[in-house]
Amino acid sequence: MHEIYASLLLHEAKQPITVENLTKVLQAVGITPEEGRLKALVASLEGQDIEELIKQATIVAAPVEEKKEEKKVEEEKKPEEAAAGQLTLLFGS
């Protein structure tokens, strides 16, 4: 993943995305790059429009937390049901 971030930094700085440049960026932040991964990344980005790839990237939304109010409504109904049940005992069905 670091390799991809480094390639985005190089792209933003309008520098060529090469194994050498990626190595320099990664080493500057203390990461020891794997040359095989860098070569694969450079090969996969060759001839690609990075701006277009960024636009096509899928953004995943964070999951929405369930509403807890619905449970409260159900809990509030239970005492009413219990009261109704007690009234039937008192007055018969």
XYZ file of N, CA and C in Angstrom:
279
model
N 0.816 -1.190 0.000
C 0.000 0.000 0.000
C 0.862 1.257 0.000
N 2.015 1.166 0.668
C 2.914 2.325 0.713
C 3.378 2.705 -0.692
N 3.544 1.685 -1.524
C 4.009 1.933 -2.888
C 2.999 2.774 -3.659
N 1.733 2.503 -3.443
C 0.679 3.250 -4.140
C 0.669 4.699 -3.672
N 0.779 4.896 -2.357
C 0.829 6.267 -1.838
C 2.033 7.017 -2.403
N 3.171 6.331 -2.475
C 4.372 6.962 -3.020
C 4.160 7.333 -4.484
N 3.487 6.470 -5.234
C 3.233 6.783 -6.648
C 2.288 7.978 -6.774
N 1.322 8.095 -5.877
C 0.427 9.255 -5.900
C 1.182 10.540 -5.563
N 2.112 10.456 -4.627
C 2.935 11.624 -4.295
C 3.773 12.050 -5.497
N 4.383 11.082 -6.160
C 5.185 11.398 -7.344
C 4.316 12.005 -8.437
N 3.141 11.454 -8.621
C 2.225 11.978 -9.642
C 1.845 13.421 -9.321
N 1.525 13.680 -8.068
C 1.135 15.033 -7.645
C 2.288 16.021 -7.833
N 3.521 15.541 -7.621
C 4.701 16.389 -7.787
C 5.149 16.459 -9.251
N 4.371 15.816 -10.125
C 4.668 15.788 -11.563
C 6.049 15.204 -11.849
N 6.396 14.168 -11.080
C 7.646 13.436 -11.271
C 7.322 12.084 -11.904
N 8.223 11.549 -12.702
C 7.962 10.244 -13.314
C 7.899 9.145 -12.253
N 6.986 8.222 -12.453
C 6.842 7.108 -11.512
C 7.755 5.988 -11.997
N 8.917 5.930 -11.376
C 9.914 4.917 -11.715
C 10.294 4.169 -10.448
N 10.953 3.038 -10.630
C 11.408 2.263 -9.479
C 12.358 3.111 -8.633
N 13.222 3.859 -9.291
C 14.192 4.683 -8.567
C 13.497 5.768 -7.741
N 12.545 6.463 -8.342
C 11.838 7.529 -7.618
C 10.991 6.970 -6.482
N 10.326 5.854 -6.728
C 9.533 5.227 -5.664
C 10.439 4.812 -4.505
N 11.604 4.270 -4.836
C 12.558 3.855 -3.804
C 12.988 5.050 -2.961
N 13.285 6.161 -3.607
C 13.707 7.369 -2.880
C 12.611 7.859 -1.937
N 11.373 7.884 -2.419
C 10.258 8.363 -1.590
C 10.068 7.451 -0.386
N 10.053 6.151 -0.612
C 9.819 5.211 0.481
C 10.969 5.234 1.490
N 12.197 5.301 1.008
C 13.336 5.337 1.925
C 13.368 6.637 2.717
N 12.855 7.712 2.142
C 12.826 9.001 2.842
C 11.956 8.948 4.091
N 10.971 8.054 4.097
C 10.092 7.946 5.270
C 10.397 6.699 6.094
N 11.531 6.061 5.798
C 11.968 4.938 6.617
C 11.402 3.589 6.229
N 10.902 3.455 5.018
C 10.345 2.172 4.569
C 11.335 1.524 3.611
N 11.640 0.258 3.856
C 12.509 -0.484 2.952
C 11.643 -1.081 1.848
N 11.785 -0.585 0.623
C 10.923 -1.057 -0.461
C 11.344 -2.430 -0.984
N 10.351 -3.162 -1.498
C 10.608 -4.437 -2.158
C 10.645 -4.162 -3.659
N 11.788 -4.414 -4.270
C 11.982 -4.054 -5.670
C 10.976 -4.746 -6.585
N 10.629 -5.970 -6.282
C 9.661 -6.698 -7.107
C 8.296 -6.027 -7.118
N 7.882 -5.567 -5.969
C 6.588 -4.875 -5.884
C 6.628 -3.552 -6.623
N 7.767 -2.852 -6.525
C 7.898 -1.573 -7.219
C 7.864 -1.776 -8.731
N 8.559 -2.809 -9.204
C 8.572 -3.093 -10.645
C 7.170 -3.439 -11.136
N 6.443 -4.222 -10.350
C 5.080 -4.599 -10.730
C 4.171 -3.374 -10.776
N 4.320 -2.484 -9.818
C 3.502 -1.272 -9.785
C 3.812 -0.373 -10.973
N 5.093 -0.163 -11.245
C 5.488 0.683 -12.374
C 4.955 0.086 -13.675
N 5.047 -1.228 -13.820
C 4.550 -1.886 -15.034
C 3.038 -1.739 -15.160
N 2.324 -1.848 -14.048
C 0.859 -1.751 -14.110
C 0.383 -0.322 -14.361
N 1.185 0.669 -13.973
C 0.799 2.066 -14.190
C 1.250 2.601 -15.546
N 2.111 1.854 -16.216
C 2.632 2.304 -17.504
C 1.492 2.456 -18.515
N 1.397 3.647 -19.088
C 0.368 3.923 -20.085
C -1.000 4.239 -19.497
N -1.115 4.285 -18.184
C -2.395 4.566 -17.533
C -2.524 6.063 -17.242
N -3.742 6.563 -17.327
C -4.026 7.945 -16.942
C -4.376 7.931 -15.455
N -3.446 8.353 -14.631
C -3.625 8.263 -13.180
C -4.786 9.125 -12.712
N -4.975 10.284 -13.307
C -6.115 11.135 -12.938
C -7.427 10.392 -13.174
N -7.518 9.676 -14.283
C -8.734 8.914 -14.589
C -8.908 7.760 -13.601
N -7.815 7.117 -13.240
C -7.882 6.028 -12.259
C -8.364 6.536 -10.904
N -7.923 7.726 -10.529
C -8.354 8.310 -9.254
C -9.848 8.601 -9.295
N -10.333 9.114 -10.419
C -11.763 9.419 -10.550
C -12.610 8.157 -10.480
N -12.079 7.048 -10.998
C -12.829 5.796 -11.036
C -12.773 5.027 -9.725
N -11.912 5.460 -8.823
C -11.757 4.745 -7.554
C -13.079 4.728 -6.803
N -13.404 3.599 -6.241
C -14.639 3.450 -5.488
C -14.440 3.962 -4.072
N -15.352 4.787 -3.636
C -15.311 5.293 -2.269
C -16.348 4.517 -1.462
N -15.900 3.913 -0.395
C -16.784 3.117 0.444
C -17.230 3.970 1.619
N -18.534 4.063 1.793
C -19.074 4.845 2.903
C -18.997 4.028 4.188
N -18.830 4.711 5.272
C -18.816 4.055 6.573
C -20.220 3.545 6.872
N -20.329 2.400 7.537
C -21.655 1.881 7.858
C -22.420 2.833 8.772
N -23.697 2.927 8.519
C -24.552 3.810 9.313
C -24.997 3.056 10.556
N -24.910 3.717 11.691
C -25.309 3.098 12.947
C -26.825 2.980 12.991
N -27.295 1.828 13.470
C -28.737 1.616 13.555
C -29.352 2.575 14.563
N -30.584 2.945 14.293
C -31.278 3.840 15.214
C -31.694 3.058 16.448
N -31.375 3.586 17.594
C -31.720 2.932 18.846
C -33.103 3.350 19.321
N -33.649 4.379 18.709
C -34.960 4.871 19.117
C -36.046 3.832 18.866
N -35.881 3.039 17.820
C -36.882 2.027 17.500
C -37.008 1.014 18.629
N -35.894 0.635 19.239
C -35.939 -0.296 20.350
C -36.672 0.318 21.534
N -36.458 1.595 21.769
C -37.113 2.269 22.880
C -38.620 2.255 22.697
N -39.078 2.420 21.461
C -40.506 2.406 21.184
C -41.070 1.038 21.520
N -40.339 -0.020 21.150
C -40.805 -1.366 21.458
C -40.826 -1.597 22.965
N -39.804 -1.110 23.660
C -39.744 -1.284 25.102
C -40.873 -0.527 25.793
N -41.241 0.622 25.251
C -42.326 1.396 25.836
C -43.664 0.683 25.650
N -43.826 -0.055 24.583
C -45.078 -0.762 24.324
C -45.258 -1.930 25.283
N -44.184 -2.522 25.706
C -44.274 -3.685 26.582
C -44.993 -3.370 27.892
N -44.686 -2.270 28.571
C -45.423 -1.976 29.804
C -46.918 -1.763 29.533
N -47.255 -1.171 28.384
C -48.667 -0.975 28.047
C -49.362 -2.317 27.857
N -48.659 -3.236 27.182
C -49.230 -4.563 26.966
C -49.412 -5.278 28.298
N -48.444 -5.111 29.185
C -48.544 -5.743 30.496
C -49.719 -5.162 31.273
N -49.902 -3.850 31.171
C -51.017 -3.207 31.867
C -52.341 -3.684 31.290
N -52.412 -3.821 29.989
C -53.641 -4.299 29.356
C -53.934 -5.724 29.795
N -52.890 -6.528 29.927
C -53.070 -7.906 30.377
C -53.584 -7.955 31.805
N -53.111 -7.054 32.644
C -53.562 -7.016 34.033
C -55.009 -6.552 34.121
N -55.419 -5.644 33.230
C -56.805 -5.188 33.222
C -57.746 -6.328 32.853
N -57.316 -7.173 31.923
C -58.169 -8.303 31.551
C -58.318 -9.256 32.718
N -57.282 -9.396 33.524
C -57.390 -10.249 34.694
C -58.380 -9.658 35.690
N -58.369 -8.347 35.793
C -59.237 -7.677 36.733
C -60.705 -7.750 36.304
N -60.952 -7.429 35.033
C -62.325 -7.339 34.562
C -62.777 -8.556 33.778
N -61.926 -9.496 33.545
C -62.289 -10.659 32.747
C -62.081 -10.390 31.274
N -62.150 -11.444 30.471
C -61.879 -11.258 29.050
C -63.085 -10.996 28.275
